[in-house]
Each structure stands twice: as structure tokens, then as C-alpha cells.
C-alpha positions as a printed NumPy array, in Angstrom:
array([[ 12.36 ,  -1.46 ,  10.821],
       [ 14.61 ,  -4.121,  11.667],
       [ 17.163,  -5.554,   9.263],
       [ 15.501,  -9.188,   9.798],
       [ 12.34 ,  -9.487,   8.23 ],
       [ 11.151, -11.469,   5.899],
       [  9.593,  -9.88 ,   3.311],
       [  8.146, -12.949,   2.13 ],
       [  6.408, -13.721,   4.849],
       [  4.652, -10.75 ,   6.199],
       [  1.617,  -9.774,   8.353],
       [ -0.881,  -7.154,   8.398],
       [ -2.324,  -8.441,  11.914],
       [ -5.235,  -6.764,  13.295],
       [ -3.709,  -3.764,  14.556],
       [ -4.131,  -0.678,  11.994],
       [ -0.879,   0.559,  13.005],
       [  1.394,  -2.889,  13.154],
       [ -0.109,  -2.96 ,   9.174],
       [  0.847,   0.763,   8.545],
       [  4.639,  -0.048,   9.029],
       [  4.487,  -4.106,   7.033],
       [  2.874,  -1.477,   4.329],
       [  5.673,   0.037,   4.5  ],
       [  8.44 ,  -1.842,   4.322],
       [  6.552,  -3.824,   1.569],
       [  5.945,  -0.747,  -0.832],
       [  9.26 ,   0.918,  -0.453],
       [ 11.567,  -2.924,  -0.688],
       [ 10.579,  -2.43 ,  -4.432],
       [  9.453,  -5.615,  -4.987],
       [  5.901,  -5.234,  -6.892],
       [  5.593,  -9.52 ,  -5.655],
       [  6.168,  -8.588,  -1.353],
       [  3.949,  -5.864,  -2.001],
       [  1.241,  -8.073,  -3.668],
       [  1.073, -10.382,  -1.268],
       [ -0.48 ,  -8.43 ,   0.9  ],
       [ -3.62 ,  -7.563,  -1.021],
       [ -6.275, -10.876,  -1.639],
       [ -6.93 , -12.271,  -5.145],
       [-10.09 ,  -9.793,  -5.608],
       [ -8.498,  -6.587,  -4.392],
       [ -9.505,  -3.841,  -5.85 ],
       [ -5.925,  -0.965,  -5.653],
       [ -6.337,   2.397,  -7.328],
       [ -2.617,   2.542,  -7.02 ],
       [ -2.419,   3.297, -11.131],
       [ -4.909,   5.217, -10.919],
       [ -7.824,   3.742, -12.536],
       [ -9.315,   0.625, -10.259],
       [ -7.215,  -2.633, -10.669],
       [ -8.019,  -6.607,  -9.279],
       [ -6.786,  -9.838, -10.585],
       [ -3.283,  -9.555, -12.484],
       [ -3.559,  -6.378, -14.069],
       [ -3.359,  -4.991, -10.171],
       [ -0.821,  -7.168,  -9.637],
       [  1.509,  -6.034, -12.844],
       [  0.727,  -2.539, -12.325],
       [  2.257,  -2.448,  -8.475],
       [  5.744,  -4.507, -10.45 ],
       [  5.774,  -2.303, -12.783],
       [  4.95 ,   0.925, -10.693],
       [  7.102,  -0.19 ,  -7.249],
       [ 10.089,  -0.949, -10.091],
       [  9.774,   2.498, -10.341],
       [ 11.748,   3.741,  -7.167],
       [  9.377,   5.302,  -5.383],
       [  9.005,   6.044,  -1.568],
       [  6.889,   6.263,   0.773],
       [  6.223,   7.882,   4.332],
       [  2.165,   7.449,   5.966],
       [  0.411,   7.804,   9.157],
       [ -3.09 ,   5.987,  10.041],
       [ -5.474,   9.576,  11.281],
       [ -8.522,   6.613,  11.785],
       [ -9.642,   3.446,  11.877],
       [-12.537,   1.54 ,  12.415],
       [-12.74 ,  -2.463,  12.749],
       [-16.428,  -4.176,  12.546],
       [-15.979,  -8.191,  13.315],
       [-13.265,  -9.387,   9.366],
       [-13.763,  -5.872,   7.941],
       [-11.21 ,  -2.526,   8.598],
       [-11.31 ,   0.38 ,   6.893],
       [ -8.478,   2.598,   7.689],
       [ -7.412,   6.208,   6.438],
       [ -3.594,   7.458,   6.13 ],
       [ -1.711,  10.936,   5.088],
       [  0.691,  10.084,   2.735],
       [  3.724,  11.513,   1.518],
       [  4.942,  10.292,  -1.764],
       [  8.357,  10.223,  -3.676],
       [  8.251,   9.125,  -7.334],
       [ 10.777,   8.964,  -9.678],
       [ 10.226,  11.668, -13.47 ],
       [ 10.951,  11.372, -16.435],
       [ 14.41 ,  13.626, -16.193],
       [ 15.282,  11.883, -12.577],
       [ 13.603,  14.484, -10.641],
       [ 12.183,  13.416,  -7.676],
       [  8.14 ,  13.95 ,  -7.968],
       [  6.326,  14.616,  -4.894],
       [  2.875,  13.517,  -4.039],
       [  0.906,  14.22 ,  -0.567],
       [ -2.659,  12.785,  -0.098],
       [ -4.894,  10.229,   1.299],
       [ -5.566,   6.736,   1.503],
       [ -8.34 ,   4.722,   2.001],
       [ -7.4  ,   1.294,   2.63 ],
       [-10.038,  -1.372,   3.605],
       [ -8.613,  -5.068,   5.107],
       [-10.621,  -7.926,   5.391],
       [ -9.746, -11.304,   7.613],
       [ -9.868, -14.013,   5.872],
       [-10.512, -17.355,   7.236],
       [ -6.656, -18.283,   7.882],
       [ -6.822, -15.32 ,   9.932],
       [ -4.708, -12.99 ,   8.453],
       [ -5.469,  -9.798,   7.349],
       [ -5.228,  -8.525,   3.73 ],
       [ -6.015,  -5.578,   1.447],
       [ -9.128,  -5.525,   0.1  ],
       [-10.031,  -1.818,  -1.491],
       [ -6.342,   0.254,  -1.889],
       [ -7.194,   3.781,  -2.883],
       [ -4.96 ,   7.446,  -3.256],
       [ -5.25 ,  10.06 ,  -4.556],
       [ -3.358,  12.821,  -4.368],
       [ -4.351,  16.447,  -2.588],
       [ -2.846,  18.23 ,  -5.51 ],
       [ -0.805,  17.881,  -8.503],
       [  2.953,  17.099,  -8.074],
       [  5.617,  18.535,  -7.438],
       [  9.031,  18.71 ,  -8.346]])
């Protein structure tokens, strides 16, 4: 992606491919506050392995992204009905292991986005599910 992207002014838009690109930019920046800015205040994320919202969700995202994971994803399906969008992606996630090795996870993520009154799309539900146990 372009080097001139303003991480503090990201916009998910109504296009699923652009949503995916923006999501990846924010995630791979390593800045949990930037990534969390793509979520509604009342959003639920299962990124930590259990459903979290509010301050607990935000802190879990900040802590997780501080470890230096890397994410790739591609759209499998997307559906939009009015102010609600369902996006299903396949993902490949690498996370650092305790001994510095990279642990690889592959899975499917189901995301629900909502269009706010301000015209911005934000994540309402983020539910990644790994296909199998991690491999180093």
C-alpha cells in the first residue's frame, strides 16, 4: 500500500475489497489504537479467542498487535443490506511464539459492519476462527 496513508484517518467505505485493504493496513501497522478505531464503540471482537467489547476489547487488541503479528486475508463473500454488511474472509495469520518462532494460523473470519449516521462503516462484530491448531 501507499506510503502516504494516514493511519489516523482510515475509512472502511462500503466496498468489501477496500474494507479488507484498510483492515489489513491497520492490523499490520502494529498500532492497536489505530486498528481499534475501525470498530464501533459497542463492537464485539473475538480476536483474543473470546468475545470482548468496550475497554476490554480495546486493550486486548492493543496488547495483541504489540506482539508483532502479521495478517493476510482475501474476501470469500460479502453481502450488504442497507446499513449492514457481512464480510467473510479467509485469513493467514503469523504470530510470534515464545521462542521467537513464527506460528502460522489459517482460518475464516466473519465480520459484520454497520454504516453509521456519519456515513462511515465500522466493525460491529469480528469473529476469526482458525481451521486447525497453530503450526510453527
